[in-house]
Short mmCIF file of C-alpha atoms in Angstrom, two decimals:
data_model
loop_
_atom_site.label_atom_id
_atom_site.label_comp_id
_atom_site.label_asym_id
_atom_site.label_seq_id
_atom_site.Cartn_x
_atom_site.Cartn_y
_atom_site.Cartn_z
CA UNK H 1 0.34 -12.67 8.13
CA UNK H 2 2.73 -12.35 5.39
CA UNK H 3 2.25 -14.76 2.55
CA UNK H 4 3.60 -15.96 -0.81
CA UNK H 5 1.30 -14.65 -3.68
CA UNK H 6 1.28 -16.43 -7.24
CA UNK H 7 -0.36 -15.26 -10.30
CA UNK H 8 -2.16 -16.36 -12.53
CA UNK H 9 -4.12 -18.82 -10.47
CA UNK H 10 -4.83 -20.72 -13.74
CA UNK H 11 -3.49 -20.42 -17.27
CA UNK H 12 -4.51 -22.36 -20.20
CA UNK H 13 -2.06 -22.38 -23.09
CA UNK H 14 -1.46 -23.91 -26.32
CA UNK H 15 1.48 -26.57 -26.74
CA UNK H 16 4.46 -24.79 -28.07
CA UNK H 17 3.72 -21.52 -26.40
CA UNK H 18 5.73 -19.75 -23.59
CA UNK H 19 4.31 -19.12 -20.10
CA UNK H 20 5.59 -17.08 -17.42
CA UNK H 21 4.46 -17.77 -13.79
CA UNK H 22 4.77 -15.02 -11.26
CA UNK H 23 5.39 -15.13 -7.65
CA UNK H 24 5.78 -12.56 -4.92
CA UNK H 25 7.76 -14.05 -2.09
CA UNK H 26 7.44 -12.76 1.61
CA UNK H 27 9.37 -9.50 1.64
CA UNK H 28 12.34 -10.29 4.02
CA UNK H 29 12.92 -13.75 2.62
CA UNK H 30 16.39 -14.48 0.83
CA UNK H 31 15.68 -17.92 -0.59
CA UNK H 32 13.17 -18.82 -3.41
CA UNK H 33 11.77 -22.12 -4.86
CA UNK H 34 9.73 -23.49 -7.61
CA UNK H 35 7.96 -26.82 -7.05
CA UNK H 36 5.32 -28.57 -9.41
CA UNK H 37 2.63 -31.18 -8.77
CA UNK H 38 1.25 -33.08 -11.65
CA UNK H 39 -2.43 -34.18 -10.68
CA UNK H 40 -2.40 -37.03 -8.27
CA UNK H 41 1.19 -37.08 -7.97
CA UNK H 42 3.96 -35.94 -5.65
CA UNK H 43 5.11 -32.47 -5.18
CA UNK H 44 8.40 -32.18 -7.21
CA UNK H 45 11.42 -29.87 -6.57
CA UNK H 46 12.30 -27.74 -9.56
CA UNK H 47 14.71 -25.14 -8.51
CA UNK H 48 16.06 -23.08 -5.63
CA UNK H 49 17.41 -19.68 -6.00
CA UNK H 50 19.67 -17.24 -3.81
CA UNK H 51 21.52 -14.21 -4.48
CA UNK H 52 20.29 -13.89 -7.96
CA UNK H 53 21.58 -17.25 -9.10
CA UNK H 54 20.30 -20.84 -9.27
CA UNK H 55 21.52 -22.76 -6.16
CA UNK H 56 20.00 -26.00 -6.83
CA UNK H 57 17.94 -27.54 -9.61
CA UNK H 58 16.44 -30.97 -10.40
CA UNK H 59 16.54 -33.06 -13.53
CA UNK H 60 13.15 -31.95 -14.31
CA UNK H 61 14.48 -28.26 -14.64
CA UNK H 62 15.95 -28.53 -18.10
CA UNK H 63 16.81 -25.95 -20.78
CA UNK H 64 13.16 -25.37 -21.27
CA UNK H 65 12.91 -23.71 -17.97
CA UNK H 66 14.28 -20.56 -16.47
CA UNK H 67 13.85 -18.58 -13.48
CA UNK H 68 14.39 -14.81 -12.86
CA UNK H 69 14.08 -12.08 -10.18
CA UNK H 70 13.55 -9.10 -12.39
CA UNK H 71 13.04 -6.75 -9.66
CA UNK H 72 13.08 -6.53 -5.72
CA UNK H 73 9.77 -8.39 -5.27
CA UNK H 74 9.01 -10.42 -8.07
CA UNK H 75 10.24 -14.25 -8.72
CA UNK H 76 9.36 -15.82 -12.08
CA UNK H 77 9.24 -19.11 -13.63
CA UNK H 78 9.39 -19.20 -17.51
CA UNK H 79 8.56 -22.22 -19.52
CA UNK H 80 9.52 -22.00 -23.08
CA UNK H 81 7.72 -24.07 -25.82
CA UNK H 82 5.36 -25.81 -23.21
CA UNK H 83 4.56 -29.53 -23.77
CA UNK H 84 1.46 -31.43 -22.77
CA UNK H 85 3.33 -32.98 -19.88
CA UNK H 86 4.05 -29.56 -18.16
CA UNK H 87 0.30 -29.41 -17.18
CA UNK H 88 0.75 -29.33 -13.50
CA UNK H 89 0.09 -27.10 -10.42
CA UNK H 90 3.27 -24.90 -9.91
CA UNK H 91 4.23 -23.74 -6.40
CA UNK H 92 6.29 -20.99 -5.43
CA UNK H 93 7.91 -20.93 -2.03
CA UNK H 94 10.36 -18.77 0.02
CA UNK H 95 12.26 -18.95 3.26
CA UNK H 96 14.11 -16.51 5.43
CA UNK H 97 17.23 -18.69 5.50
CA UNK H 98 18.52 -22.06 3.94
CA UNK H 99 18.32 -24.29 6.77
CA UNK H 100 18.60 -24.33 10.69
CA UNK H 101 15.75 -23.12 12.69
CA UNK H 102 14.37 -20.61 10.19
CA UNK H 103 14.60 -22.61 7.04
CA UNK H 104 10.91 -23.40 6.84
CA UNK H 105 9.44 -22.95 3.40
CA UNK H 106 6.32 -20.78 2.92
CA UNK H 107 4.41 -21.83 -0.04
CA UNK H 108 2.05 -20.03 -2.21
CA UNK H 109 -1.46 -21.26 -3.42
CA UNK H 110 -0.06 -22.24 -6.75
CA UNK H 111 -0.63 -21.61 -10.45
CA UNK H 112 -2.38 -24.23 -12.55
CA UNK H 113 -0.98 -24.79 -15.91
CA UNK H 114 -2.98 -26.47 -18.53
CA UNK H 115 -1.39 -27.12 -21.85
CA UNK H 116 -3.68 -28.13 -24.64
CA UNK Z 1 18.88 -38.28 0.26
CA UNK Z 2 17.86 -39.93 3.61
CA UNK Z 3 14.51 -41.69 3.24
CA UNK Z 4 11.45 -41.79 5.32
CA UNK Z 5 8.54 -44.33 5.36
CA UNK Z 6 5.12 -43.21 6.38
CA UNK Z 7 1.63 -45.14 6.09
CA UNK Z 8 -0.12 -44.32 2.92
CA UNK Z 9 -3.36 -43.46 4.94
CA UNK Z 10 -4.92 -43.17 8.17
CA UNK Z 11 -8.23 -42.32 9.74
CA UNK Z 12 -9.08 -40.42 12.78
CA UNK Z 13 -12.38 -39.22 14.56
CA UNK Z 14 -13.00 -35.69 15.15
CA UNK Z 15 -11.77 -34.12 18.22
CA UNK Z 16 -9.59 -37.21 18.88
CA UNK Z 17 -5.81 -37.07 19.05
CA UNK Z 18 -3.96 -38.45 16.01
CA UNK Z 19 -0.27 -39.82 16.04
CA UNK Z 20 1.27 -39.94 12.59
CA UNK Z 21 4.26 -42.20 12.38
CA UNK Z 22 7.48 -41.77 10.39
CA UNK Z 23 10.40 -44.10 10.34
CA UNK Z 24 13.88 -42.42 9.03
CA UNK Z 25 16.29 -45.25 10.04
CA UNK Z 26 19.11 -43.75 7.86
CA UNK Z 27 18.92 -40.43 9.28
CA UNK Z 28 22.17 -38.59 9.67
CA UNK Z 29 23.36 -36.54 12.74
CA UNK Z 30 22.86 -33.19 10.96
CA UNK Z 31 19.39 -33.92 9.54
CA UNK Z 32 16.37 -31.99 10.83
CA UNK Z 33 13.05 -33.86 10.64
CA UNK Z 34 10.45 -31.66 8.99
CA UNK Z 35 6.85 -32.23 8.82
CA UNK Z 36 4.51 -30.37 6.16
CA UNK Z 37 0.86 -30.84 5.24
CA UNK Z 38 -1.15 -30.19 2.03
CA UNK Z 39 -4.73 -29.49 2.45
CA UNK Z 40 -6.93 -30.28 -0.65
CA UNK Z 41 -6.40 -27.87 -3.53
CA UNK Z 42 -3.58 -25.73 -1.66
CA UNK Z 43 0.11 -25.52 -1.63
CA UNK Z 44 2.06 -27.34 1.17
CA UNK Z 45 2.19 -25.81 4.71
CA UNK Z 46 4.94 -25.96 7.14
CA UNK Z 47 3.75 -27.78 10.40
CA UNK Z 48 6.79 -28.41 12.76
CA UNK Z 49 10.53 -29.46 12.57
CA UNK Z 50 12.99 -30.62 15.14
CA UNK Z 51 16.32 -32.06 15.52
CA UNK Z 52 16.52 -34.06 18.75
CA UNK Z 53 14.05 -32.80 21.33
CA UNK Z 54 10.38 -33.10 21.29
CA UNK Z 55 8.81 -30.01 19.87
CA UNK Z 56 5.58 -28.25 20.48
CA UNK Z 57 3.90 -25.46 18.56
CA UNK Z 58 0.49 -24.20 18.08
CA UNK Z 59 -0.36 -26.63 15.37
CA UNK Z 60 1.13 -29.84 16.64
CA UNK Z 61 3.72 -31.81 18.69
CA UNK Z 62 6.67 -33.74 17.36
CA UNK Z 63 8.01 -36.67 19.27
CA UNK Z 64 11.42 -37.80 18.38
CA UNK Z 65 12.62 -41.16 19.23
CA UNK Z 66 15.92 -41.28 21.47
CA UNK Z 67 17.73 -42.88 18.68
CA UNK Z 68 16.26 -40.55 16.06
CA UNK Z 69 15.30 -43.30 13.81
CA UNK Z 70 11.58 -42.59 14.07
CA UNK Z 71 9.19 -39.60 15.12
CA UNK Z 72 5.61 -39.20 15.70
CA UNK Z 73 3.59 -35.91 14.56
CA UNK Z 74 0.84 -35.52 17.15
CA UNK Z 75 -2.54 -33.60 16.47
CA UNK Z 76 -3.83 -33.26 19.73
CA UNK Z 77 -7.43 -32.91 18.74
CA UNK Z 78 -8.10 -33.57 14.96
CA UNK Z 79 -10.77 -31.19 13.38
CA UNK Z 80 -12.06 -31.73 9.92
CA UNK Z 81 -9.80 -29.05 8.78
CA UNK Z 82 -6.82 -31.19 9.57
CA UNK Z 83 -7.71 -33.61 6.72
CA UNK Z 84 -4.64 -33.32 4.41
CA UNK Z 85 -1.59 -35.25 3.47
CA UNK Z 86 1.15 -35.13 5.78
CA UNK Z 87 4.75 -35.17 4.72
CA UNK Z 88 7.61 -36.31 7.00
CA UNK Z 89 10.93 -35.04 5.30
CA UNK Z 90 14.56 -34.97 6.51
CA UNK Z 91 16.76 -32.17 5.26
CA UNK Z 92 20.29 -31.33 6.32
CA UNK Z 93 20.68 -28.37 8.93
CA UNK Z 94 22.52 -26.66 6.39
CA UNK Z 95 19.71 -26.30 3.97
CA UNK Z 96 22.05 -26.99 1.07
CA UNK Z 97 19.89 -29.78 -0.14
CA UNK Z 98 16.34 -29.16 -1.39
CA UNK Z 99 13.21 -30.02 0.58
CA UNK Z 100 11.87 -33.21 -1.08
CA UNK Z 101 8.36 -34.56 -0.76
CA UNK Z 102 7.56 -38.20 -0.65
CA UNK Z 103 4.15 -39.51 -0.82
CA UNK Z 104 3.07 -38.64 2.65
CA UNK Z 105 0.07 -39.96 4.66
CA UNK Z 106 -3.21 -39.17 3.72
CA UNK Z 107 -5.23 -38.21 6.92
CA UNK Z 108 -9.01 -38.60 6.77
CA UNK Z 109 -11.20 -37.09 9.63
CA UNK Z 110 -14.38 -38.48 10.44
CA UNK Z 111 -17.23 -36.27 12.02
#
């Protein structure tokens, strides 16, 4: 069964460093998403991406964050100048369409980011 | 965004049916009702979704009230592997709004 894959599974970084989290969405999907989950808290929406541009973003997704689809398969989340509060599990997701009957999101296993 | 209300937690015995309720009294006519779950240490997983009619798939059944102000996710025979947080989410059929997770219902399954 096709799946969303994320790397790395766990990254430890020093405060102020830049981090890139990588995702390979399901191959025929066109919509891509990043979510995060701070330990013990809700899954929070960060950003959605379609047709090489951001379609929606939350208040969390400020100038510190950026997303990119550098080639036909990868979808990346870059966090510039990491802060302690960026420590969380980051989930990538993809979907075949935006909504309707095929809009279900498929999530990866997550990348755990620990900022020291 | 339309809101949903779910119990914080529920408990079930293994191999018995589980009915997970969700209230969404402010649902609009174009909102789909989605259910996702999150197993421990994993990413969220799609379970089922519906608009007006009851839906069945290999994982679960979704019973939607006639007035659409509530719905129930039914696991026909709970297994230990079904222990997870279950999220009931409304999302416009256009998909133009993001999928927004609430706190969900933490389901415990007892052997």
